[in-house]
Amino acid sequence: MVAGALAASILVFPDPEDVAYYVGVARNLIGGRGLVSDAIWSFATPPLSFPRPAFELWLPLPTFLAALPMALLGPTFRAAQMSSIIIAGVTAVLAWRLGAAVAEERGLTGGRARAIALGTGLTSAVYMPLVLASAQPDSTLPFAALTLAACLLMARLIVPGTSTPSTRSLAALGVLLGLAALARNEAIWLALTWA
């Protein structure tokens, strides 16, 4: 979260265009105008007028996540960045946990297991593409966090020699996969992996 907060302090405008889109729609939502965009992002989908329905190209989860802190702190880009900074911290923790689970599955103990877990968590916290994503609300980190959480849950659901997964666990996996699909279309590959 620290690296993301430092990177966010440098950015004063939502850039590139998908980030501007998410923030603009979140502003309209918070302002009571609904899920509309004041820009044309795709000339392939009518109507070619303003305002236009949102999400003809990009998916809605990043907008909703940006709108939460904007509702509390005001409709500013700085407020929208808060969700990405928090999700960056969650992503690093989930990556750490996944590293620990892999070390455990491989039978590693002691320093080797800790090195994998901590190395994975710290790397995800300071890896430049993820630091940049933590400075602006887009789909990268929500998708990463939801994918990591789904992978951790999947691994627990398919332990050989255990009973059939509970309905509650399967429902939780469905929710994670559904939310991931609201961030990126690539979530279908994760669902197919589970299937």
Short mmCIF file of N, CA and C in Angstrom, two decimals:
data_model
loop_
_atom_site.label_atom_id
_atom_site.label_comp_id
_atom_site.label_asym_id
_atom_site.label_seq_id
_atom_site.Cartn_x
_atom_site.Cartn_y
_atom_site.Cartn_z
N MET A 1 0.81 -1.19 0.00
CA MET A 1 0.00 0.00 0.00
C MET A 1 0.86 1.27 0.00
N VAL A 2 2.00 1.20 0.64
CA VAL A 2 2.88 2.37 0.71
C VAL A 2 3.36 2.75 -0.69
N ALA A 3 3.82 1.76 -1.45
CA ALA A 3 4.29 2.04 -2.82
C ALA A 3 3.17 2.61 -3.67
N GLY A 4 1.97 2.06 -3.53
CA GLY A 4 0.81 2.56 -4.27
C GLY A 4 0.45 3.98 -3.88
N ALA A 5 0.49 4.27 -2.58
CA ALA A 5 0.17 5.62 -2.12
C ALA A 5 1.20 6.63 -2.63
N LEU A 6 2.47 6.25 -2.64
CA LEU A 6 3.49 7.15 -3.17
C LEU A 6 3.29 7.39 -4.66
N ALA A 7 3.01 6.33 -5.41
CA ALA A 7 2.76 6.49 -6.84
C ALA A 7 1.50 7.32 -7.09
N ALA A 8 0.47 7.11 -6.29
CA ALA A 8 -0.78 7.87 -6.45
C ALA A 8 -0.58 9.35 -6.17
N SER A 9 0.34 9.67 -5.27
CA SER A 9 0.57 11.09 -4.94
C SER A 9 1.17 11.86 -6.12
N ILE A 10 1.79 11.14 -7.05
CA ILE A 10 2.40 11.78 -8.22
C ILE A 10 1.37 12.06 -9.31
N LEU A 11 0.40 11.16 -9.44
CA LEU A 11 -0.61 11.30 -10.50
C LEU A 11 -1.69 12.29 -10.08
N VAL A 12 -1.98 13.23 -10.94
CA VAL A 12 -3.00 14.23 -10.62
C VAL A 12 -4.20 14.16 -11.57
N PHE A 13 -4.10 13.30 -12.59
CA PHE A 13 -5.17 13.19 -13.57
C PHE A 13 -5.31 11.72 -13.98
N PRO A 14 -6.56 11.24 -14.16
CA PRO A 14 -6.72 9.85 -14.57
C PRO A 14 -6.22 9.61 -15.99
N ASP A 15 -5.19 8.79 -16.09
CA ASP A 15 -4.58 8.50 -17.38
C ASP A 15 -4.13 7.04 -17.34
N PRO A 16 -4.42 6.23 -18.28
CA PRO A 16 -4.91 6.43 -19.63
C PRO A 16 -6.44 6.50 -19.69
N GLU A 17 -6.96 6.32 -20.90
CA GLU A 17 -8.38 6.59 -21.13
C GLU A 17 -9.31 5.67 -20.37
N ASP A 18 -8.93 4.42 -20.11
CA ASP A 18 -9.85 3.56 -19.36
C ASP A 18 -10.00 4.04 -17.92
N VAL A 19 -8.92 4.55 -17.34
CA VAL A 19 -9.00 5.09 -15.98
C VAL A 19 -9.90 6.34 -15.97
N ALA A 20 -9.72 7.21 -16.95
CA ALA A 20 -10.57 8.40 -17.05
C ALA A 20 -12.03 8.00 -17.21
N TYR A 21 -12.28 6.95 -17.97
CA TYR A 21 -13.63 6.45 -18.17
C TYR A 21 -14.24 6.00 -16.84
N TYR A 22 -13.52 5.13 -16.10
CA TYR A 22 -14.03 4.63 -14.82
C TYR A 22 -14.31 5.76 -13.85
N VAL A 23 -13.39 6.71 -13.76
CA VAL A 23 -13.55 7.83 -12.82
C VAL A 23 -14.71 8.73 -13.26
N GLY A 24 -14.81 8.99 -14.56
CA GLY A 24 -15.91 9.82 -15.06
C GLY A 24 -17.27 9.22 -14.80
N VAL A 25 -17.41 7.92 -15.03
CA VAL A 25 -18.70 7.26 -14.78
C VAL A 25 -18.98 7.23 -13.27
N ALA A 26 -17.95 7.01 -12.46
CA ALA A 26 -18.14 7.03 -11.00
C ALA A 26 -18.60 8.41 -10.54
N ARG A 27 -18.03 9.47 -11.11
CA ARG A 27 -18.48 10.83 -10.78
C ARG A 27 -19.95 11.03 -11.14
N ASN A 28 -20.33 10.56 -12.32
CA ASN A 28 -21.72 10.68 -12.73
C ASN A 28 -22.64 9.89 -11.81
N LEU A 29 -22.21 8.72 -11.40
CA LEU A 29 -23.01 7.91 -10.48
C LEU A 29 -23.17 8.61 -9.14
N ILE A 30 -22.08 9.11 -8.58
CA ILE A 30 -22.13 9.81 -7.29
C ILE A 30 -22.95 11.09 -7.41
N GLY A 31 -22.87 11.75 -8.57
CA GLY A 31 -23.62 12.99 -8.79
C GLY A 31 -25.09 12.77 -9.08
N GLY A 32 -25.56 11.52 -9.09
CA GLY A 32 -26.97 11.25 -9.30
C GLY A 32 -27.39 11.14 -10.76
N ARG A 33 -26.43 11.11 -11.67
CA ARG A 33 -26.76 11.03 -13.09
C ARG A 33 -26.88 9.60 -13.58
N GLY A 34 -26.46 8.64 -12.76
CA GLY A 34 -26.55 7.24 -13.14
C GLY A 34 -25.29 6.75 -13.82
N LEU A 35 -25.40 5.57 -14.41
CA LEU A 35 -24.26 4.94 -15.06
C LEU A 35 -24.19 5.39 -16.51
N VAL A 36 -23.71 6.63 -16.67
CA VAL A 36 -23.57 7.22 -18.01
C VAL A 36 -22.16 7.77 -18.17
N SER A 37 -21.75 7.87 -19.43
CA SER A 37 -20.45 8.42 -19.77
C SER A 37 -20.64 9.69 -20.58
N ASP A 38 -19.76 10.66 -20.36
CA ASP A 38 -19.80 11.92 -21.10
C ASP A 38 -18.77 11.93 -22.22
N ALA A 39 -18.32 10.76 -22.62
CA ALA A 39 -17.34 10.66 -23.70
C ALA A 39 -17.68 9.45 -24.55
N ILE A 40 -17.29 9.52 -25.80
CA ILE A 40 -17.46 8.38 -26.69
C ILE A 40 -16.15 7.61 -26.70
N TRP A 41 -16.20 6.39 -26.21
CA TRP A 41 -15.00 5.56 -26.13
C TRP A 41 -14.97 4.51 -27.23
N SER A 42 -16.11 4.26 -27.82
CA SER A 42 -16.17 3.29 -28.91
C SER A 42 -17.20 3.80 -29.92
N PHE A 43 -16.75 4.00 -31.14
CA PHE A 43 -17.66 4.45 -32.18
C PHE A 43 -18.44 3.29 -32.79
N ALA A 44 -18.20 2.08 -32.30
CA ALA A 44 -18.88 0.89 -32.82
C ALA A 44 -20.23 0.64 -32.16
N THR A 45 -20.50 1.35 -31.06
CA THR A 45 -21.74 1.10 -30.33
C THR A 45 -22.57 2.37 -30.22
N PRO A 46 -23.71 2.43 -30.90
CA PRO A 46 -24.59 3.58 -30.77
C PRO A 46 -25.24 3.58 -29.39
N PRO A 47 -25.75 4.69 -28.93
CA PRO A 47 -25.92 5.95 -29.64
C PRO A 47 -24.64 6.77 -29.61
N LEU A 48 -24.40 7.53 -30.63
CA LEU A 48 -23.22 8.39 -30.69
C LEU A 48 -23.60 9.79 -30.23
N SER A 49 -24.12 9.86 -29.00
CA SER A 49 -24.56 11.12 -28.41
C SER A 49 -24.17 11.12 -26.93
N PHE A 50 -24.35 12.28 -26.30
CA PHE A 50 -24.00 12.44 -24.89
C PHE A 50 -25.23 12.78 -24.09
N PRO A 51 -25.32 12.39 -22.84
CA PRO A 51 -24.55 11.31 -22.24
C PRO A 51 -24.98 9.99 -22.86
N ARG A 52 -24.14 9.00 -22.71
CA ARG A 52 -24.42 7.69 -23.30
C ARG A 52 -24.32 6.63 -22.22
N PRO A 53 -25.02 5.52 -22.39
CA PRO A 53 -24.94 4.46 -21.38
C PRO A 53 -23.50 3.99 -21.20
N ALA A 54 -23.15 3.74 -19.98
CA ALA A 54 -21.78 3.30 -19.66
C ALA A 54 -21.61 1.81 -19.94
N PHE A 55 -20.36 1.41 -20.02
CA PHE A 55 -19.92 0.02 -20.06
C PHE A 55 -20.20 -0.70 -21.37
N GLU A 56 -20.18 0.04 -22.48
CA GLU A 56 -20.26 -0.65 -23.76
C GLU A 56 -18.93 -1.29 -24.12
N LEU A 57 -17.87 -0.85 -23.48
CA LEU A 57 -16.54 -1.37 -23.78
C LEU A 57 -15.87 -1.95 -22.54
N TRP A 58 -15.80 -1.18 -21.48
CA TRP A 58 -15.15 -1.63 -20.25
C TRP A 58 -16.19 -2.10 -19.25
N LEU A 59 -15.77 -2.96 -18.35
CA LEU A 59 -16.68 -3.58 -17.39
C LEU A 59 -16.83 -2.72 -16.13
N PRO A 60 -17.90 -2.91 -15.35
CA PRO A 60 -18.27 -1.94 -14.32
C PRO A 60 -17.57 -2.01 -12.97
N LEU A 61 -16.96 -3.12 -12.60
CA LEU A 61 -16.43 -3.24 -11.23
C LEU A 61 -15.47 -2.11 -10.84
N PRO A 62 -14.51 -1.72 -11.68
CA PRO A 62 -13.62 -0.62 -11.26
C PRO A 62 -14.37 0.69 -10.98
N THR A 63 -15.43 0.95 -11.73
CA THR A 63 -16.23 2.15 -11.48
C THR A 63 -16.89 2.08 -10.11
N PHE A 64 -17.49 0.93 -9.79
CA PHE A 64 -18.15 0.79 -8.49
C PHE A 64 -17.16 0.90 -7.35
N LEU A 65 -15.97 0.32 -7.53
CA LEU A 65 -14.95 0.40 -6.49
C LEU A 65 -14.43 1.83 -6.31
N ALA A 66 -14.33 2.58 -7.40
CA ALA A 66 -13.91 3.99 -7.31
C ALA A 66 -15.00 4.84 -6.69
N ALA A 67 -16.26 4.48 -6.95
CA ALA A 67 -17.38 5.27 -6.44
C ALA A 67 -17.52 5.19 -4.92
N LEU A 68 -17.11 4.07 -4.32
CA LEU A 68 -17.24 3.92 -2.86
C LEU A 68 -16.49 5.02 -2.10
N PRO A 69 -15.18 5.18 -2.28
CA PRO A 69 -14.51 6.26 -1.55
C PRO A 69 -14.94 7.64 -2.04
N MET A 70 -15.34 7.75 -3.31
CA MET A 70 -15.80 9.05 -3.81
C MET A 70 -17.09 9.47 -3.11
N ALA A 71 -17.93 8.51 -2.75
CA ALA A 71 -19.16 8.83 -2.03
C ALA A 71 -18.86 9.36 -0.63
N LEU A 72 -17.76 8.89 -0.04
CA LEU A 72 -17.39 9.32 1.30
C LEU A 72 -16.52 10.57 1.32
N LEU A 73 -15.59 10.67 0.36
CA LEU A 73 -14.58 11.72 0.39
C LEU A 73 -14.78 12.82 -0.65
N GLY A 74 -15.77 12.66 -1.51
CA GLY A 74 -16.01 13.63 -2.56
C GLY A 74 -15.64 13.08 -3.92
N PRO A 75 -16.22 13.63 -4.98
CA PRO A 75 -16.03 13.08 -6.33
C PRO A 75 -14.73 13.52 -7.00
N THR A 76 -13.62 13.23 -6.34
CA THR A 76 -12.32 13.64 -6.87
C THR A 76 -11.51 12.42 -7.32
N PHE A 77 -10.51 12.68 -8.14
CA PHE A 77 -9.62 11.61 -8.57
C PHE A 77 -8.86 11.05 -7.38
N ARG A 78 -8.45 11.90 -6.45
CA ARG A 78 -7.73 11.43 -5.25
C ARG A 78 -8.58 10.44 -4.46
N ALA A 79 -9.85 10.73 -4.33
CA ALA A 79 -10.74 9.80 -3.61
C ALA A 79 -10.86 8.49 -4.37
N ALA A 80 -10.99 8.57 -5.69
CA ALA A 80 -11.11 7.35 -6.50
C ALA A 80 -9.87 6.48 -6.38
N GLN A 81 -8.70 7.10 -6.20
CA GLN A 81 -7.46 6.34 -6.07
C GLN A 81 -7.42 5.50 -4.80
N MET A 82 -8.18 5.87 -3.80
CA MET A 82 -8.15 5.16 -2.52
C MET A 82 -8.49 3.68 -2.68
N SER A 83 -9.49 3.38 -3.51
CA SER A 83 -9.87 1.97 -3.67
C SER A 83 -8.73 1.16 -4.26
N SER A 84 -8.02 1.72 -5.23
CA SER A 84 -6.92 1.00 -5.86
C SER A 84 -5.77 0.79 -4.88
N ILE A 85 -5.50 1.76 -4.04
CA ILE A 85 -4.42 1.63 -3.06
C ILE A 85 -4.75 0.52 -2.06
N ILE A 86 -6.00 0.48 -1.61
CA ILE A 86 -6.42 -0.56 -0.66
C ILE A 86 -6.37 -1.94 -1.31
N ILE A 87 -6.87 -2.03 -2.54
CA ILE A 87 -6.86 -3.31 -3.24
C ILE A 87 -5.43 -3.78 -3.51
N ALA A 88 -4.50 -2.84 -3.72
CA ALA A 88 -3.09 -3.21 -3.89
C ALA A 88 -2.57 -3.90 -2.64
N GLY A 89 -2.93 -3.39 -1.48
CA GLY A 89 -2.52 -4.03 -0.23
C GLY A 89 -3.12 -5.41 -0.07
N VAL A 90 -4.39 -5.55 -0.42
CA VAL A 90 -5.06 -6.86 -0.36
C VAL A 90 -4.40 -7.83 -1.33
N THR A 91 -4.05 -7.36 -2.52
CA THR A 91 -3.41 -8.21 -3.52
C THR A 91 -2.07 -8.73 -3.01
N ALA A 92 -1.29 -7.88 -2.37
CA ALA A 92 0.00 -8.31 -1.83
C ALA A 92 -0.18 -9.37 -0.75
N VAL A 93 -1.19 -9.20 0.09
CA VAL A 93 -1.45 -10.20 1.15
C VAL A 93 -1.90 -11.52 0.52
N LEU A 94 -2.78 -11.45 -0.47
CA LEU A 94 -3.24 -12.67 -1.14
C LEU A 94 -2.08 -13.37 -1.87
N ALA A 95 -1.19 -12.59 -2.49
CA ALA A 95 -0.03 -13.18 -3.15
C ALA A 95 0.88 -13.85 -2.13
N TRP A 96 1.07 -13.21 -0.99
CA TRP A 96 1.86 -13.81 0.10
C TRP A 96 1.24 -15.13 0.53
N ARG A 97 -0.08 -15.13 0.69
CA ARG A 97 -0.77 -16.34 1.13
C ARG A 97 -0.66 -17.45 0.08
N LEU A 98 -0.75 -17.07 -1.20
CA LEU A 98 -0.61 -18.06 -2.27
C LEU A 98 0.81 -18.64 -2.27
N GLY A 99 1.80 -17.78 -2.06
CA GLY A 99 3.18 -18.27 -1.97
C GLY A 99 3.34 -19.24 -0.82
N ALA A 100 2.73 -18.94 0.32
CA ALA A 100 2.79 -19.83 1.48
C ALA A 100 2.09 -21.16 1.18
N ALA A 101 0.96 -21.10 0.48
CA ALA A 101 0.23 -22.32 0.14
C ALA A 101 1.03 -23.19 -0.82
N VAL A 102 1.69 -22.57 -1.78
CA VAL A 102 2.52 -23.33 -2.73
C VAL A 102 3.69 -23.97 -1.99
N ALA A 103 4.33 -23.23 -1.10
CA ALA A 103 5.45 -23.78 -0.32
C ALA A 103 4.97 -24.97 0.52
N GLU A 104 3.80 -24.83 1.12
CA GLU A 104 3.26 -25.92 1.93
C GLU A 104 2.93 -27.14 1.07
N GLU A 105 2.33 -26.90 -0.08
CA GLU A 105 1.99 -28.01 -0.98
C GLU A 105 3.23 -28.74 -1.47
N ARG A 106 4.31 -28.01 -1.66
CA ARG A 106 5.57 -28.60 -2.12
C ARG A 106 6.39 -29.21 -0.99
N GLY A 107 5.90 -29.09 0.23
CA GLY A 107 6.60 -29.69 1.37
C GLY A 107 7.79 -28.90 1.85
N LEU A 108 7.87 -27.63 1.48
CA LEU A 108 8.98 -26.80 1.93
C LEU A 108 8.74 -26.35 3.37
N THR A 109 9.80 -26.22 4.13
CA THR A 109 9.66 -25.80 5.52
C THR A 109 10.67 -24.70 5.82
N GLY A 110 10.50 -24.11 6.97
CA GLY A 110 11.47 -23.14 7.47
C GLY A 110 11.72 -21.95 6.56
N GLY A 111 13.01 -21.65 6.40
CA GLY A 111 13.42 -20.47 5.64
C GLY A 111 13.01 -20.50 4.18
N ARG A 112 13.01 -21.67 3.56
CA ARG A 112 12.62 -21.74 2.16
C ARG A 112 11.15 -21.38 1.98
N ALA A 113 10.31 -21.90 2.86
CA ALA A 113 8.88 -21.60 2.78
C ALA A 113 8.63 -20.12 3.03
N ARG A 114 9.30 -19.57 4.05
CA ARG A 114 9.14 -18.13 4.34
C ARG A 114 9.63 -17.27 3.19
N ALA A 115 10.74 -17.67 2.58
CA ALA A 115 11.29 -16.90 1.46
C ALA A 115 10.32 -16.86 0.29
N ILE A 116 9.70 -17.98 -0.01
CA ILE A 116 8.73 -17.99 -1.11
C ILE A 116 7.52 -17.13 -0.77
N ALA A 117 6.98 -17.30 0.43
CA ALA A 117 5.79 -16.54 0.81
C ALA A 117 6.08 -15.04 0.87
N LEU A 118 7.10 -14.66 1.61
CA LEU A 118 7.43 -13.24 1.72
C LEU A 118 7.89 -12.66 0.40
N GLY A 119 8.68 -13.42 -0.35
CA GLY A 119 9.14 -12.94 -1.65
C GLY A 119 7.99 -12.68 -2.60
N THR A 120 7.02 -13.57 -2.60
CA THR A 120 5.85 -13.38 -3.46
C THR A 120 5.05 -12.15 -3.03
N GLY A 121 4.81 -12.02 -1.74
CA GLY A 121 4.05 -10.86 -1.25
C GLY A 121 4.76 -9.54 -1.49
N LEU A 122 6.06 -9.50 -1.17
CA LEU A 122 6.82 -8.26 -1.36
C LEU A 122 6.98 -7.91 -2.84
N THR A 123 7.18 -8.93 -3.66
CA THR A 123 7.31 -8.67 -5.10
C THR A 123 6.02 -8.06 -5.65
N SER A 124 4.88 -8.61 -5.25
CA SER A 124 3.63 -8.05 -5.75
C SER A 124 3.37 -6.65 -5.20
N ALA A 125 3.96 -6.33 -4.06
CA ALA A 125 3.78 -4.99 -3.49
C ALA A 125 4.61 -3.93 -4.20
N VAL A 126 5.74 -4.32 -4.80
CA VAL A 126 6.62 -3.33 -5.41
C VAL A 126 6.87 -3.55 -6.90
N TYR A 127 6.24 -4.54 -7.49
CA TYR A 127 6.37 -4.80 -8.93
C TYR A 127 5.75 -3.62 -9.68
N MET A 128 6.55 -2.96 -10.50
CA MET A 128 6.15 -1.69 -11.10
C MET A 128 4.79 -1.70 -11.80
N PRO A 129 4.46 -2.68 -12.64
CA PRO A 129 3.12 -2.64 -13.25
C PRO A 129 1.99 -2.65 -12.22
N LEU A 130 2.18 -3.37 -11.11
CA LEU A 130 1.15 -3.37 -10.07
C LEU A 130 1.16 -2.08 -9.26
N VAL A 131 2.33 -1.49 -9.06
CA VAL A 131 2.40 -0.20 -8.37
C VAL A 131 1.69 0.86 -9.20
N LEU A 132 1.92 0.85 -10.50
CA LEU A 132 1.22 1.81 -11.37
C LEU A 132 -0.28 1.58 -11.34
N ALA A 133 -0.70 0.32 -11.34
CA ALA A 133 -2.14 0.02 -11.27
C ALA A 133 -2.73 0.44 -9.93
N SER A 134 -1.92 0.43 -8.87
CA SER A 134 -2.44 0.83 -7.56
C SER A 134 -2.63 2.34 -7.45
N ALA A 135 -2.04 3.08 -8.38
CA ALA A 135 -2.14 4.54 -8.34
C ALA A 135 -3.36 5.07 -9.10
N GLN A 136 -4.07 4.18 -9.79
CA GLN A 136 -5.21 4.64 -10.58
C GLN A 136 -6.25 3.53 -10.65
N PRO A 137 -7.51 3.90 -10.54
CA PRO A 137 -8.56 2.88 -10.55
C PRO A 137 -8.77 2.31 -11.95
N ASP A 138 -8.37 1.07 -12.13
CA ASP A 138 -8.68 0.36 -13.36
C ASP A 138 -8.96 -1.09 -13.00
N SER A 139 -9.01 -1.97 -13.98
CA SER A 139 -9.42 -3.34 -13.72
C SER A 139 -8.28 -4.26 -13.29
N THR A 140 -7.05 -3.81 -13.36
CA THR A 140 -5.90 -4.69 -13.11
C THR A 140 -5.92 -5.29 -11.70
N LEU A 141 -5.95 -4.45 -10.69
CA LEU A 141 -5.86 -4.97 -9.32
C LEU A 141 -7.13 -5.65 -8.83
N PRO A 142 -8.32 -5.13 -9.13
CA PRO A 142 -9.50 -5.91 -8.72
C PRO A 142 -9.48 -7.32 -9.31
N PHE A 143 -9.11 -7.41 -10.60
CA PHE A 143 -9.04 -8.73 -11.23
C PHE A 143 -7.96 -9.58 -10.58
N ALA A 144 -6.81 -9.00 -10.31
CA ALA A 144 -5.72 -9.75 -9.67
C ALA A 144 -6.13 -10.26 -8.29
N ALA A 145 -6.73 -9.40 -7.48
CA ALA A 145 -7.14 -9.81 -6.13
C ALA A 145 -8.20 -10.91 -6.18
N LEU A 146 -9.18 -10.74 -7.03
CA LEU A 146 -10.24 -11.74 -7.13
C LEU A 146 -9.71 -13.06 -7.69
N THR A 147 -8.79 -12.99 -8.63
CA THR A 147 -8.19 -14.20 -9.19
C THR A 147 -7.37 -14.93 -8.14
N LEU A 148 -6.56 -14.20 -7.39
CA LEU A 148 -5.77 -14.82 -6.32
C LEU A 148 -6.68 -15.47 -5.28
N ALA A 149 -7.73 -14.75 -4.88
CA ALA A 149 -8.66 -15.30 -3.89
C ALA A 149 -9.34 -16.56 -4.43
N ALA A 150 -9.75 -16.54 -5.69
CA ALA A 150 -10.38 -17.71 -6.29
C ALA A 150 -9.41 -18.89 -6.36
N CYS A 151 -8.17 -18.62 -6.73
CA CYS A 151 -7.17 -19.71 -6.80
C CYS A 151 -6.92 -20.31 -5.43
N LEU A 152 -6.84 -19.48 -4.40
CA LEU A 152 -6.65 -19.99 -3.05
C LEU A 152 -7.83 -20.85 -2.63
N LEU A 153 -9.04 -20.41 -2.94
CA LEU A 153 -10.23 -21.18 -2.59
C LEU A 153 -10.31 -22.47 -3.40
N MET A 154 -10.00 -22.40 -4.68
CA MET A 154 -10.02 -23.61 -5.52
C MET A 154 -9.08 -24.68 -4.96
N ALA A 155 -7.91 -24.26 -4.55
CA ALA A 155 -6.93 -25.21 -4.02
C ALA A 155 -7.47 -25.90 -2.77
N ARG A 156 -8.23 -25.19 -1.97
CA ARG A 156 -8.81 -25.79 -0.76
C ARG A 156 -9.98 -26.72 -1.09
N LEU A 157 -10.64 -26.46 -2.20
CA LEU A 157 -11.82 -27.25 -2.56
C LEU A 157 -11.48 -28.57 -3.23
N ILE A 158 -10.27 -28.71 -3.75
CA ILE A 158 -9.93 -29.93 -4.51
C ILE A 158 -8.84 -30.75 -3.83
N VAL A 159 -8.79 -30.74 -2.53
CA VAL A 159 -7.81 -31.54 -1.80
C VAL A 159 -8.18 -33.01 -1.95
N PRO A 160 -7.26 -33.82 -2.49
CA PRO A 160 -7.56 -35.25 -2.67
C PRO A 160 -7.89 -35.94 -1.35
N GLY A 161 -8.86 -36.82 -1.39
CA GLY A 161 -9.23 -37.60 -0.21
C GLY A 161 -10.17 -36.89 0.74
N THR A 162 -10.62 -35.70 0.39
CA THR A 162 -11.57 -34.99 1.25
C THR A 162 -12.97 -35.12 0.68
N SER A 163 -13.92 -34.72 1.47
CA SER A 163 -15.32 -34.81 1.05
C SER A 163 -15.64 -33.79 -0.03
N THR A 164 -16.81 -33.90 -0.58
CA THR A 164 -17.29 -32.96 -1.59
C THR A 164 -17.34 -31.56 -1.00
N PRO A 165 -16.93 -30.53 -1.75
CA PRO A 165 -16.97 -29.17 -1.22
C PRO A 165 -18.39 -28.77 -0.79
N SER A 166 -18.47 -27.97 0.25
CA SER A 166 -19.77 -27.53 0.73
C SER A 166 -20.41 -26.56 -0.26
N THR A 167 -21.71 -26.47 -0.17
CA THR A 167 -22.45 -25.53 -1.02
C THR A 167 -21.99 -24.10 -0.76
N ARG A 168 -21.70 -23.80 0.49
CA ARG A 168 -21.25 -22.45 0.86
C ARG A 168 -19.91 -22.12 0.19
N SER A 169 -18.98 -23.08 0.19
CA SER A 169 -17.68 -22.86 -0.45
C SER A 169 -17.81 -22.69 -1.95
N LEU A 170 -18.65 -23.52 -2.56
CA LEU A 170 -18.87 -23.39 -4.00
C LEU A 170 -19.55 -22.07 -4.34
N ALA A 171 -20.47 -21.64 -3.49
CA ALA A 171 -21.14 -20.35 -3.71
C ALA A 171 -20.13 -19.21 -3.59
N ALA A 172 -19.22 -19.30 -2.62
CA ALA A 172 -18.18 -18.28 -2.47
C ALA A 172 -17.30 -18.22 -3.70
N LEU A 173 -16.95 -19.39 -4.24
CA LEU A 173 -16.15 -19.42 -5.46
C LEU A 173 -16.93 -18.79 -6.61
N GLY A 174 -18.21 -19.08 -6.70
CA GLY A 174 -19.05 -18.48 -7.75
C GLY A 174 -19.09 -16.97 -7.65
N VAL A 175 -19.18 -16.45 -6.41
CA VAL A 175 -19.18 -15.00 -6.21
C VAL A 175 -17.85 -14.40 -6.65
N LEU A 176 -16.75 -15.04 -6.26
CA LEU A 176 -15.42 -14.53 -6.67
C LEU A 176 -15.28 -14.53 -8.18
N LEU A 177 -15.69 -15.62 -8.84
CA LEU A 177 -15.60 -15.69 -10.29
C LEU A 177 -16.53 -14.67 -10.95
N GLY A 178 -17.72 -14.48 -10.39
CA GLY A 178 -18.65 -13.48 -10.93
C GLY A 178 -18.11 -12.07 -10.80
N LEU A 179 -17.53 -11.75 -9.65
CA LEU A 179 -16.95 -10.42 -9.47
C LEU A 179 -15.75 -10.22 -10.39
N ALA A 180 -14.94 -11.27 -10.55
CA ALA A 180 -13.79 -11.18 -11.47
C ALA A 180 -14.29 -10.92 -12.89
N ALA A 181 -15.41 -11.51 -13.26
CA ALA A 181 -15.98 -11.29 -14.60
C ALA A 181 -16.50 -9.87 -14.76
N LEU A 182 -16.82 -9.20 -13.67
CA LEU A 182 -17.23 -7.79 -13.74
C LEU A 182 -16.03 -6.86 -13.86
N ALA A 183 -14.81 -7.41 -13.70
CA ALA A 183 -13.59 -6.63 -13.86
C ALA A 183 -12.95 -6.86 -15.22
N ARG A 184 -12.86 -8.12 -15.62
CA ARG A 184 -12.20 -8.47 -16.89
C ARG A 184 -12.86 -9.70 -17.50
N ASN A 185 -12.95 -9.71 -18.81
CA ASN A 185 -13.53 -10.85 -19.51
C ASN A 185 -12.69 -12.11 -19.37
N GLU A 186 -11.41 -11.97 -19.06
CA GLU A 186 -10.53 -13.13 -18.92
C GLU A 186 -10.94 -14.04 -17.77
N ALA A 187 -11.87 -13.61 -16.94
CA ALA A 187 -12.35 -14.44 -15.83
C ALA A 187 -12.94 -15.75 -16.35
N ILE A 188 -13.39 -15.77 -17.58
CA ILE A 188 -13.94 -17.01 -18.14
C ILE A 188 -12.90 -18.12 -18.15
N TRP A 189 -11.64 -17.78 -18.33
CA TRP A 189 -10.58 -18.80 -18.35
C TRP A 189 -10.39 -19.38 -16.96
N LEU A 190 -10.55 -18.58 -15.94
CA LEU A 190 -10.44 -19.08 -14.58
C LEU A 190 -11.62 -20.01 -14.28
N ALA A 191 -12.81 -19.63 -14.72
CA ALA A 191 -13.98 -20.48 -14.52
C ALA A 191 -13.83 -21.80 -15.27
N LEU A 192 -13.29 -21.74 -16.49
CA LEU A 192 -13.08 -22.98 -17.24
C LEU A 192 -12.01 -23.86 -16.58
N THR A 193 -11.03 -23.24 -15.96
CA THR A 193 -10.02 -24.01 -15.22
C THR A 193 -10.68 -24.77 -14.08
N TRP A 194 -11.58 -24.11 -13.37
CA TRP A 194 -12.29 -24.78 -12.28
C TRP A 194 -13.15 -25.91 -12.82
N ALA A 195 -13.85 -25.64 -13.91
CA ALA A 195 -14.74 -26.67 -14.49
C ALA A 195 -13.91 -27.86 -14.93
#
